[in-house]
PDB file of C-alpha atoms and ligand atoms in Angstrom:
ATOM      1  CA  MET A1428     -88.665  97.764  84.550  1.00 85.00           C
ATOM      2  CA  SER A1429     -90.550  95.561  82.113  1.00 96.00           C
ATOM      3  CA  ARG A1430     -89.472  92.474  80.228  1.00 98.00           C
ATOM      4  CA  VAL A1431     -89.075  94.284  76.452  1.00 98.00           C
ATOM      5  CA  LEU A1432     -88.716  91.762  73.191  1.00 98.00           C
ATOM      6  CA  VAL A1433     -86.966  93.705  70.374  1.00 98.00           C
ATOM      7  CA  VAL A1434     -87.901  92.173  67.017  1.00 98.00           C
ATOM      8  CA  GLY A1435     -84.719  92.544  64.569  1.00 98.00           C
ATOM      9  CA  GLY A1436     -82.485  93.704  67.948  1.00 98.00           C
ATOM     10  CA  THR A1437     -79.044  92.398  65.654  1.00 98.00           C
ATOM     11  CA  GLY A1438     -79.598  94.931  63.260  1.00 98.00           C
ATOM     12  CA  LEU A1439     -78.317  98.238  62.402  1.00 98.00           C
ATOM     13  CA  ALA A1440     -81.941  99.913  64.906  1.00 98.00           C
ATOM     14  CA  GLY A1441     -81.954  97.327  67.231  1.00 98.00           C
ATOM     15  CA  ARG A1442     -78.483  97.110  68.264  1.00 98.00           C
ATOM     16  CA  ALA A1443     -79.269 100.736  69.249  1.00 98.00           C
ATOM     17  CA  VAL A1444     -82.816 100.117  70.659  1.00 98.00           C
ATOM     18  CA  THR A1445     -81.909  97.021  72.678  1.00 98.00           C
ATOM     19  CA  ALA A1446     -78.673  98.674  73.776  1.00 98.00           C
ATOM     20  CA  GLU A1447     -81.397 101.776  75.095  1.00 98.00           C
ATOM     21  CA  ALA A1448     -83.155  99.325  76.357  1.00 98.00           C
ATOM     22  CA  VAL A1449     -80.597  97.822  78.417  1.00 98.00           C
ATOM     23  CA  SER A1450     -79.596 101.011  79.265  1.00 98.00           C
ATOM     24  CA  ARG A1451     -82.774 101.444  81.056  1.00 98.00           C
ATOM     25  CA  GLY A1452     -82.733  98.496  83.256  1.00 98.00           C
ATOM     26  CA  HIS A1453     -85.902  96.828  81.653  1.00 98.00           C
ATOM     27  CA  GLN A1454     -84.743  93.103  80.903  1.00 98.00           C
ATOM     28  CA  VAL A1455     -84.548  92.896  77.297  1.00 98.00           C
ATOM     29  CA  VAL A1456     -84.753  89.598  74.513  1.00 98.00           C
ATOM     30  CA  VAL A1457     -83.716  89.706  71.573  1.00 98.00           C
ATOM     31  CA  ALA A1458     -85.030  87.267  68.899  1.00 98.00           C
ATOM     32  CA  ALA A1459     -83.573  87.140  65.304  1.00 98.00           C
ATOM     33  CA  ARG A1460     -82.765  84.440  63.009  1.00 98.00           C
ATOM     34  CA  ARG A1461     -79.204  84.355  63.632  1.00 98.00           C
ATOM     35  CA  ILE A1462     -77.696  85.283  67.166  1.00 96.00           C
ATOM     36  CA  PRO A1463     -74.713  86.518  67.785  1.00 97.00           C
ATOM     37  CA  ASP A1464     -71.821  84.877  69.508  1.00 97.00           C
ATOM     38  CA  ASP A1465     -71.258  86.977  73.210  1.00 95.00           C
ATOM     39  CA  ASP A1466     -68.111  87.725  71.948  1.00 96.00           C
ATOM     40  CA  ALA A1467     -69.158  89.113  68.877  1.00 96.00           C
ATOM     41  CA  PRO A1468     -69.079  92.665  68.468  1.00 92.00           C
ATOM     42  CA  GLY A1469     -72.793  93.756  67.866  1.00 93.00           C
ATOM     43  CA  TYR A1470     -73.437  91.391  70.786  1.00 98.00           C
ATOM     44  CA  ILE A1471     -75.123  93.560  73.700  1.00 98.00           C
ATOM     45  CA  GLU A1472     -74.672  92.339  77.382  1.00 97.00           C
ATOM     46  CA  GLY A1473     -77.333  92.008  79.395  1.00 98.00           C
ATOM     47  CA  ALA A1474     -79.427  91.118  76.579  1.00 98.00           C
ATOM     48  CA  ALA A1475     -81.476  87.869  75.833  1.00 98.00           C
ATOM     49  CA  TYR A1476     -80.935  86.386  72.780  1.00 98.00           C
ATOM     50  CA  VAL A1477     -83.504  83.775  70.791  1.00 98.00           C
ATOM     51  CA  THR A1478     -83.315  82.575  67.792  1.00 98.00           C
ATOM     52  CA  ALA A1479     -86.721  83.278  65.670  1.00 98.00           C
ATOM     53  CA  ASP A1480     -88.285  83.717  62.499  1.00 98.00           C
ATOM     54  CA  LEU A1481     -91.350  85.727  61.769  1.00 97.00           C
ATOM     55  CA  VAL A1482     -92.100  84.367  58.761  1.00 96.00           C
ATOM     56  CA  THR A1483     -91.976  80.299  59.301  1.00 97.00           C
ATOM     57  CA  GLY A1484     -93.251  81.164  62.939  1.00 98.00           C
ATOM     58  CA  ALA A1485     -89.757  79.487  64.583  1.00 98.00           C
ATOM     59  CA  GLY A1486     -89.356  80.410  68.389  1.00 98.00           C
ATOM     60  CA  LEU A1487     -92.030  83.017  68.706  1.00 98.00           C
ATOM     61  CA  GLU A1488     -93.775  81.497  70.970  1.00 98.00           C
ATOM     62  CA  GLU A1489     -90.155  81.197  73.227  1.00 98.00           C
ATOM     63  CA  ALA A1490     -90.063  85.070  72.270  1.00 98.00           C
ATOM     64  CA  VAL A1491     -92.952  86.940  73.810  1.00 98.00           C
ATOM     65  CA  ASP A1492     -93.130  84.446  76.629  1.00 98.00           C
ATOM     66  CA  GLY A1493     -93.793  86.814  79.321  1.00 98.00           C
ATOM     67  CA  VAL A1494     -93.081  89.767  77.600  1.00 98.00           C
ATOM     68  CA  ASP A1495     -94.260  92.799  78.161  1.00 98.00           C
ATOM     69  CA  VAL A1496     -93.843  94.668  75.564  1.00 98.00           C
ATOM     70  CA  LEU A1497     -92.120  94.675  72.171  1.00 98.00           C
ATOM     71  CA  ILE A1498     -90.385  97.099  69.847  1.00 98.00           C
ATOM     72  CA  ASP A1499     -90.217  95.669  65.671  1.00 98.00           C
ATOM     73  CA  ALA A1500     -86.961  96.863  64.050  1.00 98.00           C
ATOM     74  CA  SER A1501     -87.183  94.260  61.890  1.00 98.00           C
ATOM     75  CA  ASN A1502     -86.171  94.371  58.252  1.00 97.00           C
ATOM     76  CA  ALA A1503     -86.358  92.531  55.106  1.00 94.00           C
ATOM     77  CA  ASP A1504     -84.936  93.515  51.744  1.00 89.00           C
ATOM     78  CA  GLY A1505     -86.708  94.481  48.377  1.00 76.00           C
ATOM     79  CA  ARG A1506     -88.190  91.065  47.340  1.00 82.00           C
ATOM     80  CA  ARG A1507     -89.345  89.898  50.403  1.00 86.00           C
ATOM     81  CA  ALA A1508     -90.257  92.413  51.887  1.00 91.00           C
ATOM     82  CA  SER A1509     -94.019  92.099  51.911  1.00 88.00           C
ATOM     83  CA  HIS A1510     -94.181  89.067  52.727  1.00 89.00           C
ATOM     84  CA  VAL A1511     -91.735  89.655  55.775  1.00 93.00           C
ATOM     85  CA  PHE A1512     -93.791  92.867  56.886  1.00 95.00           C
ATOM     86  CA  ALA A1513     -97.203  91.561  55.981  1.00 92.00           C
ATOM     87  CA  HIS A1514     -97.051  87.826  57.143  1.00 94.00           C
ATOM     88  CA  GLY A1515     -94.185  88.058  59.592  1.00 97.00           C
ATOM     89  CA  SER A1516     -96.075  90.856  61.290  1.00 98.00           C
ATOM     90  CA  ARG A1517     -99.372  88.492  61.418  1.00 97.00           C
ATOM     91  CA  ASN A1518     -97.584  85.864  62.809  1.00 97.00           C
ATOM     92  CA  LEU A1519     -95.966  87.993  65.871  1.00 98.00           C
ATOM     93  CA  LEU A1520     -99.063  89.956  66.958  1.00 98.00           C
ATOM     94  CA  HIS A1521    -100.987  86.843  66.670  1.00 98.00           C
ATOM     95  CA  THR A1522     -98.308  84.904  68.978  1.00 98.00           C
ATOM     96  CA  ALA A1523     -97.862  88.190  71.184  1.00 98.00           C
ATOM     97  CA  ALA A1524    -101.862  88.516  71.263  1.00 98.00           C
ATOM     98  CA  ARG A1525    -101.993  84.687  72.571  1.00 98.00           C
ATOM     99  CA  TYR A1526     -99.004  84.964  75.223  1.00 98.00           C
ATOM    100  CA  GLY A1527    -100.887  88.074  76.563  1.00 98.00           C
ATOM    101  CA  VAL A1528     -98.261  91.003  75.503  1.00 98.00           C
ATOM    102  CA  GLY A1529     -99.781  94.002  75.945  1.00 97.00           C
ATOM    103  CA  ARG A1530     -97.887  97.012  74.010  1.00 98.00           C
ATOM    104  CA  ALA A1531     -95.379  97.228  70.715  1.00 98.00           C
ATOM    105  CA  VAL A1532     -93.910  99.915  69.137  1.00 98.00           C
ATOM    106  CA  LEU A1533     -93.387  99.659  65.678  1.00 98.00           C
ATOM    107  CA  LEU A1534     -90.442 101.462  63.735  1.00 98.00           C
ATOM    108  CA  SER A1535     -91.541 102.863  60.749  1.00 98.00           C
ATOM    109  CA  ILE A1536     -90.333 105.279  57.923  1.00 98.00           C
ATOM    110  CA  ALA A1537     -91.511 108.722  57.452  1.00 98.00           C
ATOM    111  CA  GLY A1538     -93.256 109.708  54.640  1.00 97.00           C
ATOM    112  CA  ILE A1539     -94.144 106.770  53.241  1.00 98.00           C
ATOM    113  CA  ASP A1540     -98.270 107.520  53.227  1.00 97.00           C
ATOM    114  CA  GLY A1541     -98.774 107.987  48.823  1.00 94.00           C
ATOM    115  CA  SER A1542     -95.613 107.004  47.486  1.00 96.00           C
ATOM    116  CA  ARG A1543     -95.809 103.905  45.145  1.00 96.00           C
ATOM    117  CA  TYR A1544     -92.631 102.800  46.219  1.00 96.00           C
ATOM    118  CA  PRO A1545     -92.760  98.869  46.897  1.00 95.00           C
ATOM    119  CA  TYR A1546     -90.755  98.419  49.873  1.00 96.00           C
ATOM    120  CA  TYR A1547     -92.724 102.668  51.864  1.00 97.00           C
ATOM    121  CA  ARG A1548     -96.392 100.052  50.688  1.00 96.00           C
ATOM    122  CA  SER A1549     -94.758  97.052  52.419  1.00 96.00           C
ATOM    123  CA  LYS A1550     -94.005  99.636  55.673  1.00 97.00           C
ATOM    124  CA  LEU A1551     -97.522 100.752  55.302  1.00 97.00           C
ATOM    125  CA  LEU A1552     -99.460  97.494  55.188  1.00 96.00           C
ATOM    126  CA  GLN A1553     -97.201  97.033  57.917  1.00 97.00           C
ATOM    127  CA  GLU A1554     -98.136  99.336  59.799  1.00 98.00           C
ATOM    128  CA  ALA A1555    -101.510  98.679  59.093  1.00 97.00           C
ATOM    129  CA  THR A1556    -101.696  95.066  60.317  1.00 97.00           C
ATOM    130  CA  TYR A1557     -99.915  96.308  63.470  1.00 98.00           C
ATOM    131  CA  LEU A1558    -102.764  99.342  64.447  1.00 98.00           C
ATOM    132  CA  ASP A1559    -105.489  96.752  63.697  1.00 98.00           C
ATOM    133  CA  SER A1560    -104.159  94.659  66.132  1.00 98.00           C
ATOM    134  CA  PRO A1561    -105.290  93.740  69.402  1.00 97.00           C
ATOM    135  CA  LEU A1562    -102.549  94.674  71.007  1.00 98.00           C
ATOM    136  CA  GLU A1563    -101.670  98.652  72.471  1.00 98.00           C
ATOM    137  CA  VAL A1564     -99.997  99.979  69.614  1.00 98.00           C
ATOM    138  CA  ARG A1565     -97.286 103.019  68.964  1.00 98.00           C
ATOM    139  CA  VAL A1566     -95.809 103.482  65.434  1.00 98.00           C
ATOM    140  CA  VAL A1567     -92.870 105.842  65.429  1.00 99.00           C
ATOM    141  CA  ARG A1568     -91.853 106.475  61.657  1.00 99.00           C
ATOM    142  CA  ALA A1569     -88.003 108.168  61.055  1.00 99.00           C
ATOM    143  CA  THR A1570     -86.355 109.214  58.493  1.00 99.00           C
ATOM    144  CA  GLN A1571     -83.570 107.514  56.607  1.00 98.00           C
ATOM    145  CA  PHE A1572     -80.573 107.307  59.476  1.00 98.00           C
ATOM    146  CA  HIS A1573     -76.827 108.306  59.095  1.00 98.00           C
ATOM    147  CA  ASP A1574     -75.367 104.963  58.201  1.00 98.00           C
ATOM    148  CA  PHE A1575     -78.314 104.404  55.357  1.00 98.00           C
ATOM    149  CA  VAL A1576     -77.701 108.396  53.390  1.00 98.00           C
ATOM    150  CA  THR A1577     -73.849 106.992  53.395  1.00 98.00           C
ATOM    151  CA  SER A1578     -74.913 103.433  51.708  1.00 98.00           C
ATOM    152  CA  VAL A1579     -76.511 105.636  49.077  1.00 98.00           C
ATOM    153  CA  PHE A1580     -72.652 108.359  48.441  1.00 98.00           C
ATOM    154  CA  GLU A1581     -71.634 104.543  48.749  1.00 98.00           C
ATOM    155  CA  ARG A1582     -73.072 102.319  45.967  1.00 97.00           C
ATOM    156  CA  GLY A1583     -71.348 104.357  43.098  1.00 96.00           C
ATOM    157  CA  ARG A1584     -67.734 102.891  44.888  1.00 96.00           C
ATOM    158  CA  ARG A1585     -67.937 100.174  41.804  1.00 95.00           C
ATOM    159  CA  VAL A1586     -67.892 102.552  39.905  1.00 95.00           C
ATOM    160  CA  GLY A1587     -65.465 104.666  41.529  1.00 98.00           C
ATOM    161  CA  MET A1588     -67.483 107.337  42.775  1.00 98.00           C
ATOM    162  CA  LEU A1589     -69.626 108.670  45.317  1.00 98.00           C
ATOM    163  CA  THR A1590     -72.819 108.573  43.915  1.00 98.00           C
ATOM    164  CA  ALA A1591     -75.616 111.675  45.275  1.00 98.00           C
ATOM    165  CA  PRO A1592     -79.449 111.861  43.863  1.00 98.00           C
ATOM    166  CA  SER A1593     -79.618 115.087  42.038  1.00 98.00           C
ATOM    167  CA  GLY A1594     -82.913 117.424  43.319  1.00 98.00           C
ATOM    168  CA  THR A1595     -82.584 115.192  46.568  1.00 98.00           C
ATOM    169  CA  ARG A1596     -82.449 116.383  50.054  1.00 98.00           C
ATOM    170  CA  PHE A1597     -82.148 114.502  53.613  1.00 98.00           C
ATOM    171  CA  GLN A1598     -83.072 114.963  57.152  1.00 99.00           C
ATOM    172  CA  PRO A1599     -80.699 112.070  58.510  1.00 98.00           C
ATOM    173  CA  ILE A1600     -81.335 110.838  62.068  1.00 99.00           C
ATOM    174  CA  ASP A1601     -78.593 109.013  64.407  1.00 98.00           C
ATOM    175  CA  VAL A1602     -79.781 105.032  65.040  1.00 98.00           C
ATOM    176  CA  THR A1603     -79.866 106.297  68.948  1.00 98.00           C
ATOM    177  CA  ASP A1604     -82.101 108.681  68.661  1.00 98.00           C
ATOM    178  CA  VAL A1605     -84.204 106.699  67.465  1.00 99.00           C
ATOM    179  CA  ALA A1606     -83.834 104.205  70.093  1.00 98.00           C
ATOM    180  CA  ARG A1607     -84.626 106.350  73.006  1.00 98.00           C
ATOM    181  CA  VAL A1608     -88.196 107.460  70.835  1.00 98.00           C
ATOM    182  CA  LEU A1609     -89.550 104.026  70.779  1.00 98.00           C
ATOM    183  CA  LEU A1610     -88.101 102.859  74.220  1.00 98.00           C
ATOM    184  CA  ASP A1611     -89.904 106.200  75.030  1.00 98.00           C
ATOM    185  CA  ALA A1612     -93.417 104.921  73.456  1.00 98.00           C
ATOM    186  CA  ALA A1613     -92.489 101.241  74.899  1.00 98.00           C
ATOM    187  CA  GLU A1614     -92.893 102.256  78.537  1.00 98.00           C
ATOM    188  CA  GLY A1615     -96.190 104.400  77.149  1.00 98.00           C
ATOM    189  CA  ALA A1616     -95.548 108.064  75.943  1.00 98.00           C
ATOM    190  CA  GLY A1617     -98.242 109.690  73.541  1.00 98.00           C
ATOM    191  CA  GLU A1618    -101.705 108.340  72.862  1.00 98.00           C
ATOM    192  CA  PRO A1619    -101.766 104.299  71.540  1.00 98.00           C
ATOM    193  CA  GLY A1620    -102.949 103.790  67.912  1.00 98.00           C
ATOM    194  CA  SER A1621    -100.738 106.691  67.343  1.00 98.00           C
ATOM    195  CA  ILE A1622     -98.347 107.432  64.337  1.00 98.00           C
ATOM    196  CA  ARG A1623     -95.422 109.498  65.802  1.00 98.00           C
ATOM    197  CA  THR A1624     -92.548 111.057  63.129  1.00 98.00           C
ATOM    198  CA  ILE A1625     -88.943 112.179  63.878  1.00 98.00           C
ATOM    199  CA  GLY A1626     -86.345 113.395  61.881  1.00 98.00           C
ATOM    200  CA  GLY A1627     -83.091 114.039  62.152  1.00 98.00           C
ATOM    201  CA  PRO A1628     -81.721 117.422  63.283  1.00 98.00           C
ATOM    202  CA  ARG A1629     -80.790 118.915  59.874  1.00 98.00           C
ATOM    203  CA  VAL A1630     -82.633 119.581  56.168  1.00 98.00           C
ATOM    204  CA  GLU A1631     -79.395 119.072  54.068  1.00 98.00           C
ATOM    205  CA  SER A1632     -79.199 118.140  50.295  1.00 98.00           C
ATOM    206  CA  ALA A1633     -77.541 115.230  49.317  1.00 98.00           C
ATOM    207  CA  ARG A1634     -74.672 116.618  47.173  1.00 98.00           C
ATOM    208  CA  SER A1635     -73.710 118.305  50.227  1.00 98.00           C
ATOM    209  CA  LEU A1636     -74.089 115.417  52.838  1.00 98.00           C
ATOM    210  CA  ALA A1637     -71.945 113.434  50.331  1.00 98.00           C
ATOM    211  CA  ARG A1638     -69.118 116.652  50.400  1.00 98.00           C
ATOM    212  CA  GLN A1639     -68.719 115.837  54.335  1.00 98.00           C
ATOM    213  CA  TRP A1640     -68.824 111.366  53.832  1.00 98.00           C
ATOM    214  CA  LYS A1641     -65.913 111.934  51.290  1.00 98.00           C
ATOM    215  CA  ASP A1642     -64.615 114.340  53.719  1.00 98.00           C
ATOM    216  CA  ALA A1643     -64.594 112.383  56.400  1.00 98.00           C
ATOM    217  CA  SER A1644     -63.762 108.730  54.540  1.00 98.00           C
ATOM    218  CA  GLY A1645     -61.051 110.766  53.085  1.00 98.00           C
ATOM    219  CA  THR A1646     -61.470 109.040  49.433  1.00 98.00           C
ATOM    220  CA  ARG A1647     -60.358 110.233  46.180  1.00 97.00           C
ATOM    221  CA  ARG A1648     -63.106 109.483  44.351  1.00 98.00           C
ATOM    222  CA  PRO A1649     -65.644 112.432  42.468  1.00 98.00           C
ATOM    223  CA  ILE A1650     -69.422 113.114  43.996  1.00 98.00           C
ATOM    224  CA  PHE A1651     -71.581 112.112  40.366  1.00 97.00           C
ATOM    225  CA  SER A1652     -74.813 113.432  40.831  1.00 97.00           C
ATOM    226  CA  VAL A1653     -77.674 110.727  39.771  1.00 97.00           C
ATOM    227  CA  ARG A1654     -81.414 110.842  39.088  1.00 98.00           C
ATOM    228  CA  LEU A1655     -83.033 108.300  40.686  1.00 96.00           C
ATOM    229  CA  THR A1656     -85.496 106.936  38.917  1.00 94.00           C
ATOM    230  CA  GLY A1657     -88.583 104.844  40.023  1.00 97.00           C
ATOM    231  CA  PRO A1658     -91.281 105.824  42.300  1.00 97.00           C
ATOM    232  CA  LEU A1659     -88.532 106.259  45.408  1.00 97.00           C
ATOM    233  CA  GLY A1660     -86.588 109.231  43.244  1.00 97.00           C
ATOM    234  CA  SER A1661     -90.189 110.846  43.164  1.00 97.00           C
ATOM    235  CA  THR A1662     -90.821 110.321  46.583  1.00 98.00           C
ATOM    236  CA  TRP A1663     -87.445 111.795  47.480  1.00 98.00           C
ATOM    237  CA  ARG A1664     -87.326 114.530  44.909  1.00 98.00           C
ATOM    238  CA  ALA A1665     -91.133 116.173  46.090  1.00 98.00           C
ATOM    239  CA  GLY A1666     -89.380 115.299  49.779  1.00 98.00           C
ATOM    240  CA  HIS A1667     -91.890 113.418  51.163  1.00 97.00           C
ATOM    241  CA  HIS A1668     -90.024 111.616  52.862  1.00 98.00           C
ATOM    242  CA  LEU A1669     -88.682 114.934  55.396  1.00 98.00           C
ATOM    243  CA  ALA A1670     -90.022 116.226  58.797  1.00 98.00           C
ATOM    244  CA  PRO A1671     -88.351 119.239  59.538  1.00 98.00           C
ATOM    245  CA  GLU A1672     -91.114 120.156  61.700  1.00 98.00           C
ATOM    246  CA  HIS A1673     -90.392 116.862  63.652  1.00 98.00           C
ATOM    247  CA  ALA A1674     -86.291 117.184  63.942  1.00 98.00           C
ATOM    248  CA  VAL A1675     -85.092 115.843  67.394  1.00 98.00           C
ATOM    249  CA  ASP A1676     -82.312 117.164  68.748  1.00 97.00           C
ATOM    250  CA  GLY A1677     -79.573 114.783  68.803  1.00 98.00           C
ATOM    251  CA  THR A1678     -76.802 113.668  66.921  1.00 98.00           C
ATOM    252  CA  GLY A1679     -75.982 115.574  63.488  1.00 98.00           C
ATOM    253  CA  TYR A1680     -74.940 113.716  59.899  1.00 98.00           C
ATOM    254  CA  ALA A1681     -71.562 116.009  60.744  1.00 98.00           C
ATOM    255  CA  ALA A1682     -71.251 114.806  64.690  1.00 98.00           C
ATOM    256  CA  TRP A1683     -71.948 111.450  63.305  1.00 98.00           C
ATOM    257  CA  LEU A1684     -69.144 111.242  60.851  1.00 98.00           C
ATOM    258  CA  ARG A1685     -66.529 112.944  64.077  1.00 98.00           C
ATOM    259  CA  ALA A1686     -67.881 109.673  65.950  1.00 97.00           C
ATOM    260  CA  LEU A1687     -66.476 107.836  63.387  1.00 95.00           C
TER     261      LEU A1687
HETATM  262  N1  LIG B 585     -82.878 102.193  56.824  1.00 89.29           N
HETATM  263  C1  LIG B 585     -83.370 103.084  57.157  1.00 89.29           C
HETATM  264  O1  LIG B 585     -82.595 104.759  57.259  1.00 89.29           O
HETATM  265  C2  LIG B 585     -84.361 103.591  57.850  1.00 89.29           C
HETATM  266  C3  LIG B 585     -84.884 104.907  58.617  1.00 89.29           C
HETATM  267  C4  LIG B 585     -86.932 104.549  58.584  1.00 89.29           C
HETATM  268  C5  LIG B 585     -87.210 103.534  58.825  1.00 89.29           C
HETATM  269  N2  LIG B 585     -86.125 102.703  59.335  1.00 89.29           N
HETATM  270  C6  LIG B 585     -87.179 101.003  58.974  1.00 89.29           C
HETATM  271  O2  LIG B 585     -86.121 100.774  60.878  1.00 89.29           O
HETATM  272  C7  LIG B 585     -86.172  99.314  60.509  1.00 89.29           C
HETATM  273  C8  LIG B 585     -84.942  98.349  60.784  1.00 89.29           C
HETATM  274  O3  LIG B 585     -83.750  98.825  60.355  1.00 89.29           O
HETATM  275  P1  LIG B 585     -82.690  98.587  59.352  1.00 89.29           P
HETATM  276  O4  LIG B 585     -81.644  99.241  59.134  1.00 89.29           O
HETATM  277  O5  LIG B 585     -82.041  99.013  61.559  1.00 89.29           O
HETATM  278  O6  LIG B 585     -82.645  97.043  59.404  1.00 89.29           O
HETATM  279  P2  LIG B 585     -80.986  95.570  59.824  1.00 89.29           P
HETATM  280  O7  LIG B 585     -80.348  96.463  59.473  1.00 89.29           O
HETATM  281  O8  LIG B 585     -81.248  95.253  58.290  1.00 89.29           O
HETATM  282  O9  LIG B 585     -81.711  94.710  60.292  1.00 89.29           O
HETATM  283  C9  LIG B 585     -82.685  93.914  60.002  1.00 89.29           C
HETATM  284  C10 LIG B 585     -83.445  92.748  61.458  1.00 89.29           C
HETATM  285  O10 LIG B 585     -84.261  91.959  61.813  1.00 89.29           O
HETATM  286  C11 LIG B 585     -84.325  90.681  61.282  1.00 89.29           C
HETATM  287  N3  LIG B 585     -84.656  89.918  60.693  1.00 89.29           N
HETATM  288  C12 LIG B 585     -84.804  90.024  59.153  1.00 89.29           C
HETATM  289  N4  LIG B 585     -86.148  89.008  58.643  1.00 89.29           N
HETATM  290  C13 LIG B 585     -86.114  88.386  59.851  1.00 89.29           C
HETATM  291  C14 LIG B 585     -86.933  87.005  60.442  1.00 89.29           C
HETATM  292  N5  LIG B 585     -87.765  87.061  59.194  1.00 89.29           N
HETATM  293  N6  LIG B 585     -87.072  86.939  61.070  1.00 89.29           N
HETATM  294  C15 LIG B 585     -86.744  87.289  62.186  1.00 89.29           C
HETATM  295  N7  LIG B 585     -85.856  88.737  62.213  1.00 89.29           N
HETATM  296  C16 LIG B 585     -85.777  89.074  60.849  1.00 89.29           C
HETATM  297  C17 LIG B 585     -82.572  90.938  61.170  1.00 89.29           C
HETATM  298  O11 LIG B 585     -81.709  89.554  61.577  1.00 89.29           O
HETATM  299  P3  LIG B 585     -81.659  88.128  60.509  1.00 89.29           P
HETATM  300  O12 LIG B 585     -81.009  88.245  59.497  1.00 89.29           O
HETATM  301  O13 LIG B 585     -80.374  87.078  60.748  1.00 89.29           O
HETATM  302  O14 LIG B 585     -82.980  87.263  61.058  1.00 89.29           O
HETATM  303  C18 LIG B 585     -81.746  91.605  62.011  1.00 89.29           C
HETATM  304  O15 LIG B 585     -81.944  91.894  63.505  1.00 89.29           O
HETATM  305  C19 LIG B 585     -87.061  98.733  59.436  1.00 89.29           C
HETATM  306  O16 LIG B 585     -88.573  98.114  59.395  1.00 89.29           O
HETATM  307  C20 LIG B 585     -87.451  99.785  58.579  1.00 89.29           C
HETATM  308  O17 LIG B 585     -88.116 100.199  57.396  1.00 89.29           O
HETATM  309  C21 LIG B 585     -85.404 102.293  58.368  1.00 89.29           C
END
């Protein structure tokens, strides 16, 4: 058993990581700026919660104290991403090194090399910050989560539609499958300094996935193809975010929808 810190452990991926770490018998600490009440839906029994802010550094010492391995599943929205990922990661890793944390695992995104999309560039910088740190680091890059792909379709809600990016395929992955790989890395699987990419079990067109979401949700909104402009659109249309050779044998989009 190790003491595992899950940074961003109240988020979508972080909650799955926290649950997986608790189920493997680790002593788990979750750090985030806002922590849930113990009767809130996202609260995970068996984990300890610490209020900490990557950017200001408040609470980080308490969070890393006595920790053997940290898993970073934090996130930041578009405009703040570069600051949180670069400055916040440096704060965290510096504090972790001072407190003798031996190992760190970073959750990143498949296919971000070479993209001009600012958020992806921030993730690349974050990876470099981790790999340059004195800790034993492993990076796990995942394809888009089922929930995220669904949120792309739901961007059309305001205008009464489901929006499917044209010329785009996705390989959605379940956050519980991502969590298992992150915990394996936290327990020492894979080479120190390595970047492992994982993807969901199937690559499918955005339109086909949107159709499945439409059927499962029962919405009558029509599916509308949109051409995504800018660097994210070109990265996705080029398929750089896909990793069919690294597909995990996990829960696909259809099975995820059935379980909702
Ligand atoms: N979405 C995808 O499809 C996808 C695919 C592959 C990889 N990823 C990566 O997976 C990671 C997690 O994504 P997610 O969607 O699970 O994130 P999320 O649901 O937005 O959760 C973000 C977490 O980070 C915490 N956080 C944010 N700012 C913080 C700060 N300054 N200090 C401490 N904690 C902070 C949040 O809690 P508070 O706000 O309370 O602080 C929350 O716990 C991201 O790095 C993302 O790039 C995402």
